[in-house]
Amino acid sequence: MPKIRSDKKCRPHKDVQKQGIGFDKTLGQHILKNPQVITSMIEKASLRPSDVVLEVGPGTGNMTVQLLENCKQVVVCEVDTRLVAELQKRVQSTPLQNKLKITVGDVLHKELPFFDVCVANLPYQISSPFIFKLLLHRPFFRCAVLMFQKEFAQRLVAKAGDKLYCRLSVNTQLLARVDILMKVAKNNFRPPPKVESSVIRLEPINPPPNINFKEWDGLLRICFQRKNKTLSAQFKHNYVIDMLSHNYRVHCSLNNISIDNNFDIKDNIQKILKDNEMDDKRSRTMDIDHFLILLHAFNSQGFHFT
């Protein structure tokens, strides 16, 4: 484990506090103030001197400063221009200034830059969309060490049959190895949030599974709409039948396949489920292999989910 340097090359946090910055809870601004937690997160990222690091929601720069001391460049994405100005002042006229690159705006609406490692105390309200954005980012990054709400972190690692098992669990574990590293209590933040937090480490699986992710996710959206219902019941909803019927007709048209006048979309869907012993299964108990089998079964009969 590399030793984290902590040279005092910029304004310490107590000087930043004197500025009297008010944090906006609607933007998820809960600043991580415990230096031991920050140091531990950076150590878990195993940074190299040549790394480019992405940090989302840097706040007043408590983590940013340590990151800058241990890598080639830090690219931060911050939506609050007040905090951007504060971060710039904190490293101004220091050796760290030229290693910092700041992007202003909503990270969900921007293309992610190239980076080797992502380390961040994320605004919790963007947790789910950011995870999906991260998982689909190319080129591949080495790892991400991220702070999340405790329950969200538990969803990421939940297994089939667990209470918190959901579409997020399946998608994350399909595309990455993910582990919970440590719990972080409320009093480590300013202002304290209402929930406990956890730090996770995520490593993309490279190469990823050879599937169409949009189609895969389309299947999961149907299956997890009511994860306690049987798949047979889930696939009887009119919106599901209409979507699969439309896609099937497009598939047949593109491949010059004629559709028999007696073709019944509902019967065919149920037959696929029954033939693969999936009709009585419930999404909450199905693992990744089950969903892969189900997707292949539908695709092989010309049914698609995009």
Coordinates of C-alpha atoms in Angstrom, one line a residue:
M1 CA 0.0 0.0 0.0
P2 CA 1.6 3.3 -1.0
K3 CA 2.2 5.9 1.7
I4 CA 0.0 9.0 1.3
R5 CA 2.0 12.2 1.4
S6 CA 0.4 15.0 3.4
D7 CA 2.7 18.0 2.8
K8 CA 1.1 21.3 3.8
K9 CA 1.3 23.1 0.5
C10 CA -2.0 25.0 0.5
R11 CA -4.5 26.6 2.9
P12 CA -5.6 24.2 5.6
H13 CA -9.3 23.5 6.2
K14 CA -9.6 25.8 9.2
D15 CA -8.7 28.7 7.0
V16 CA -11.4 27.7 4.5
Q17 CA -13.9 27.5 7.3
K18 CA -13.3 31.1 8.2
Q19 CA -14.8 32.1 4.9
G20 CA -18.3 31.2 6.3
I21 CA -19.4 29.2 3.2
G22 CA -23.0 28.0 3.6
F23 CA -23.6 24.5 2.2
D24 CA -26.6 23.8 0.1
K25 CA -28.3 20.5 1.2
T26 CA -30.5 20.5 -1.9
L27 CA -27.2 19.9 -3.9
G28 CA -26.2 17.1 -1.5
Q29 CA -23.4 19.3 0.0
H30 CA -22.2 17.4 3.0
I31 CA -18.5 18.0 3.3
L32 CA -16.3 15.2 4.4
K33 CA -14.2 16.7 7.2
N34 CA -12.5 13.7 8.8
P35 CA -8.9 13.6 7.4
Q36 CA -8.6 9.9 8.5
V37 CA -11.5 8.9 6.3
I38 CA -10.2 10.9 3.4
T39 CA -6.7 9.4 3.7
S40 CA -8.2 5.9 4.0
M41 CA -10.3 6.4 0.8
I42 CA -7.2 7.6 -1.1
E43 CA -5.1 4.6 0.1
K44 CA -7.8 2.2 -1.0
A45 CA -7.6 3.7 -4.5
S46 CA -3.9 2.7 -4.8
L47 CA -2.9 5.8 -6.7
R48 CA 0.1 5.9 -9.0
P49 CA 2.2 9.1 -9.7
S50 CA 1.1 8.8 -13.4
D51 CA -2.7 8.6 -12.6
V52 CA -5.3 11.1 -13.8
V53 CA -8.0 11.1 -11.1
L54 CA -11.7 12.2 -11.5
E55 CA -13.4 13.7 -8.4
V56 CA -17.1 14.6 -8.4
G57 CA -18.3 17.1 -5.9
P58 CA -15.0 18.3 -4.4
G59 CA -16.6 20.7 -2.0
T60 CA -13.9 22.9 -0.3
G61 CA -11.2 20.6 -1.5
N62 CA -10.3 18.5 1.6
M63 CA -9.9 15.4 -0.5
T64 CA -8.8 17.2 -3.6
V65 CA -5.6 18.5 -2.0
Q66 CA -4.5 15.0 -0.9
L67 CA -5.3 13.6 -4.4
L68 CA -3.2 16.3 -6.0
E69 CA -0.2 15.4 -3.8
N70 CA -0.4 11.8 -5.0
C71 CA -1.1 11.8 -8.7
K72 CA -0.4 13.5 -12.0
Q73 CA -3.6 15.4 -12.4
V74 CA -7.0 15.7 -10.7
V75 CA -10.1 16.6 -12.8
V76 CA -12.9 17.8 -10.6
C77 CA -16.5 18.3 -11.6
E78 CA -18.5 20.8 -9.4
V79 CA -21.9 22.4 -10.0
D80 CA -21.6 25.2 -7.4
T81 CA -19.5 28.1 -8.6
R82 CA -18.9 29.3 -5.0
L83 CA -17.1 26.1 -4.2
V84 CA -15.2 26.3 -7.5
A85 CA -13.9 29.7 -6.5
E86 CA -13.0 28.4 -3.0
L87 CA -11.1 25.4 -4.4
Q88 CA -9.2 27.6 -6.9
K89 CA -8.1 30.0 -4.0
R90 CA -7.1 27.0 -1.9
V91 CA -4.4 25.8 -4.4
Q92 CA -3.6 29.2 -5.9
S93 CA 0.2 30.0 -6.0
T94 CA 1.1 26.5 -4.8
P95 CA 2.8 23.6 -6.7
L96 CA -0.5 21.9 -6.9
Q97 CA -2.2 24.6 -9.0
N98 CA -1.1 23.3 -12.4
K99 CA -2.2 19.7 -11.6
L100 CA -5.9 20.7 -11.0
K101 CA -8.4 20.9 -13.8
I102 CA -11.9 22.1 -13.0
T103 CA -15.1 21.4 -14.9
V104 CA -18.1 23.5 -13.9
G105 CA -21.6 21.9 -14.3
D106 CA -23.7 18.9 -13.8
V107 CA -21.6 15.7 -14.2
L108 CA -24.7 13.8 -15.4
H109 CA -25.0 16.1 -18.4
K110 CA -21.4 16.1 -19.4
E111 CA -19.1 13.6 -21.1
L112 CA -16.7 12.1 -18.6
P113 CA -13.1 12.9 -19.3
F114 CA -10.3 10.3 -19.6
F115 CA -9.3 9.2 -16.1
D116 CA -7.5 6.2 -14.4
V117 CA -9.2 6.3 -11.1
C118 CA -12.4 8.0 -9.7
V119 CA -12.4 9.0 -6.0
A120 CA -15.4 11.0 -4.7
N121 CA -17.8 11.8 -1.9
L122 CA -20.8 12.0 -4.2
P123 CA -23.9 14.1 -3.8
Y124 CA -26.2 11.2 -2.8
Q125 CA -29.1 12.2 -5.1
I126 CA -27.0 11.4 -8.2
S127 CA -25.8 8.1 -7.0
S128 CA -27.8 5.8 -9.3
P129 CA -27.5 7.7 -12.6
F130 CA -23.8 8.3 -11.9
I131 CA -23.1 4.6 -11.3
F132 CA -24.7 3.7 -14.6
K133 CA -22.7 6.5 -16.3
L134 CA -19.5 5.2 -14.7
L135 CA -20.2 1.6 -15.6
L136 CA -20.7 2.4 -19.3
H137 CA -17.7 4.8 -19.5
R138 CA -15.0 4.1 -22.1
P139 CA -12.1 3.8 -22.2
F140 CA -12.0 1.6 -19.1
F141 CA -10.8 3.1 -15.8
R142 CA -8.9 1.1 -13.2
C143 CA -11.1 1.5 -10.2
A144 CA -13.4 3.9 -8.4
V145 CA -13.6 4.5 -4.6
L146 CA -16.9 6.2 -3.8
M147 CA -18.9 7.4 -0.8
F148 CA -22.6 6.5 -0.9
Q149 CA -25.6 6.4 1.4
K150 CA -25.3 3.1 3.4
E151 CA -28.4 1.5 1.9
F152 CA -27.4 2.4 -1.7
A153 CA -24.0 0.7 -1.1
Q154 CA -25.8 -2.4 0.2
R155 CA -27.9 -2.5 -3.0
L156 CA -24.8 -2.5 -5.1
V157 CA -23.5 -5.7 -3.5
A158 CA -26.9 -7.4 -2.8
K159 CA -27.2 -11.0 -4.0
A160 CA -30.3 -12.8 -5.3
G161 CA -32.7 -13.4 -2.5
D162 CA -31.5 -10.4 -0.4
K163 CA -34.1 -7.8 0.6
L164 CA -32.3 -5.0 -1.2
Y165 CA -31.6 -7.0 -4.4
C166 CA -32.7 -5.0 -7.4
R167 CA -31.9 -4.0 -11.0
L168 CA -29.0 -1.8 -9.8
S169 CA -27.5 -4.9 -8.1
V170 CA -27.7 -7.0 -11.2
N171 CA -26.3 -4.3 -13.6
T172 CA -23.5 -3.3 -11.3
Q173 CA -22.4 -6.9 -10.7
L174 CA -22.6 -7.8 -14.4
L175 CA -20.2 -5.0 -15.4
A176 CA -17.9 -4.7 -12.3
R177 CA -16.5 -6.2 -9.1
V178 CA -17.8 -4.2 -6.2
D179 CA -17.0 -4.4 -2.4
I180 CA -18.0 -2.3 0.6
L181 CA -14.8 -1.1 2.2
M182 CA -16.0 0.7 5.3
K183 CA -18.8 2.4 7.1
V184 CA -18.7 6.2 7.8
A185 CA -20.8 7.8 10.6
K186 CA -22.8 11.0 10.2
N187 CA -20.5 13.0 12.4
N188 CA -17.7 12.8 9.8
F189 CA -19.6 15.3 7.6
R190 CA -20.4 19.0 7.9
P191 CA -23.4 19.5 8.0
P192 CA -24.2 15.9 9.2
P193 CA -26.5 14.0 6.8
K194 CA -29.6 12.2 8.0
V195 CA -28.2 8.8 6.9
E196 CA -25.1 6.7 7.5
S197 CA -22.7 6.3 4.7
S198 CA -20.4 3.6 3.3
V199 CA -17.3 3.6 1.0
I200 CA -17.3 1.1 -1.9
R201 CA -14.6 0.1 -4.4
L202 CA -15.6 -0.7 -7.9
E203 CA -13.5 -2.3 -10.6
P204 CA -14.9 -2.6 -14.2
I205 CA -14.8 -6.1 -15.7
N206 CA -12.6 -5.9 -18.8
P207 CA -13.5 -7.1 -21.3
P208 CA -17.2 -6.8 -20.4
P209 CA -19.8 -9.5 -21.2
N210 CA -20.6 -9.7 -24.9
I211 CA -24.2 -8.4 -24.8
N212 CA -26.2 -5.4 -25.9
F213 CA -26.5 -3.5 -22.6
K214 CA -29.5 -1.4 -23.7
E215 CA -31.4 -4.6 -24.5
W216 CA -30.2 -6.3 -21.3
D217 CA -31.3 -3.3 -19.2
G218 CA -34.7 -3.3 -21.1
L219 CA -35.3 -6.8 -20.0
L220 CA -34.3 -6.0 -16.4
R221 CA -36.6 -3.0 -16.2
I222 CA -39.6 -5.4 -17.0
C223 CA -38.4 -8.1 -14.6
F224 CA -37.8 -5.7 -11.7
Q225 CA -41.0 -3.6 -12.2
R226 CA -42.5 -5.9 -9.5
K227 CA -39.7 -8.1 -8.4
N228 CA -41.9 -10.3 -6.2
K229 CA -44.3 -11.2 -9.0
T230 CA -43.7 -14.2 -11.2
L231 CA -42.3 -13.6 -14.7
S232 CA -45.4 -15.1 -16.2
A233 CA -47.4 -12.3 -14.6
Q234 CA -44.9 -9.6 -15.4
F235 CA -44.9 -10.5 -19.1
K236 CA -48.7 -10.3 -19.3
H237 CA -48.9 -6.5 -18.9
N238 CA -50.2 -4.7 -21.9
Y239 CA -47.2 -2.3 -22.2
V240 CA -44.8 -5.3 -22.3
I241 CA -46.8 -7.1 -24.9
D242 CA -47.2 -4.0 -27.0
M243 CA -43.4 -3.3 -26.9
L244 CA -42.4 -6.8 -27.7
S245 CA -45.0 -7.1 -30.4
H246 CA -43.7 -3.9 -32.1
N247 CA -40.1 -5.0 -31.8
Y248 CA -40.9 -8.5 -33.1
R249 CA -42.6 -7.1 -36.2
V250 CA -39.6 -4.8 -36.9
H251 CA -37.3 -7.8 -36.5
C252 CA -39.3 -9.8 -39.0
S253 CA -39.5 -7.0 -41.4
L254 CA -35.7 -6.4 -41.4
N255 CA -35.0 -10.1 -41.8
N256 CA -37.7 -10.9 -44.4
I257 CA -39.6 -13.2 -42.1
S258 CA -43.3 -13.6 -42.7
I259 CA -45.7 -13.6 -39.7
D260 CA -48.3 -16.3 -39.7
N261 CA -51.9 -15.0 -39.5
N262 CA -52.5 -17.2 -36.4
F263 CA -49.4 -15.9 -34.6
D264 CA -50.3 -14.9 -31.0
I265 CA -47.7 -12.7 -29.3
K266 CA -49.0 -13.5 -25.8
D267 CA -48.9 -17.3 -26.3
N268 CA -45.4 -17.1 -27.7
I269 CA -44.1 -15.0 -24.8
Q270 CA -45.5 -17.4 -22.3
K271 CA -44.2 -20.4 -24.2
I272 CA -40.6 -19.0 -24.1
L273 CA -40.9 -18.6 -20.4
K274 CA -42.3 -22.0 -19.8
D275 CA -39.9 -23.8 -22.1
N276 CA -37.0 -22.3 -20.2
E277 CA -38.6 -23.0 -16.8
M278 CA -38.8 -19.3 -16.1
D279 CA -42.6 -18.8 -15.9
D280 CA -42.8 -19.3 -12.1
K281 CA -39.5 -17.6 -11.2
R282 CA -39.4 -14.2 -9.5
S283 CA -36.8 -11.6 -10.2
R284 CA -35.8 -11.2 -6.5
T285 CA -34.4 -14.8 -6.6
M286 CA -32.8 -14.8 -10.0
D287 CA -29.0 -14.3 -10.5
I288 CA -27.1 -13.0 -13.4
D289 CA -27.0 -16.3 -15.2
H290 CA -30.8 -16.7 -15.1
F291 CA -31.2 -13.3 -16.7
L292 CA -28.6 -14.1 -19.4
I293 CA -30.5 -17.3 -20.2
L294 CA -33.8 -15.4 -20.4
L295 CA -32.4 -12.8 -22.7
H296 CA -30.9 -15.4 -25.0
A297 CA -34.2 -17.3 -25.0
F298 CA -36.2 -14.3 -26.2
N299 CA -33.5 -13.1 -28.7
S300 CA -33.3 -16.5 -30.3
Q301 CA -37.0 -16.3 -31.1
G302 CA -36.8 -12.8 -32.5
F303 CA -38.0 -10.9 -29.4
H304 CA -36.0 -7.8 -28.5
F305 CA -36.1 -5.2 -25.7
T306 CA -34.8 -2.0 -27.4

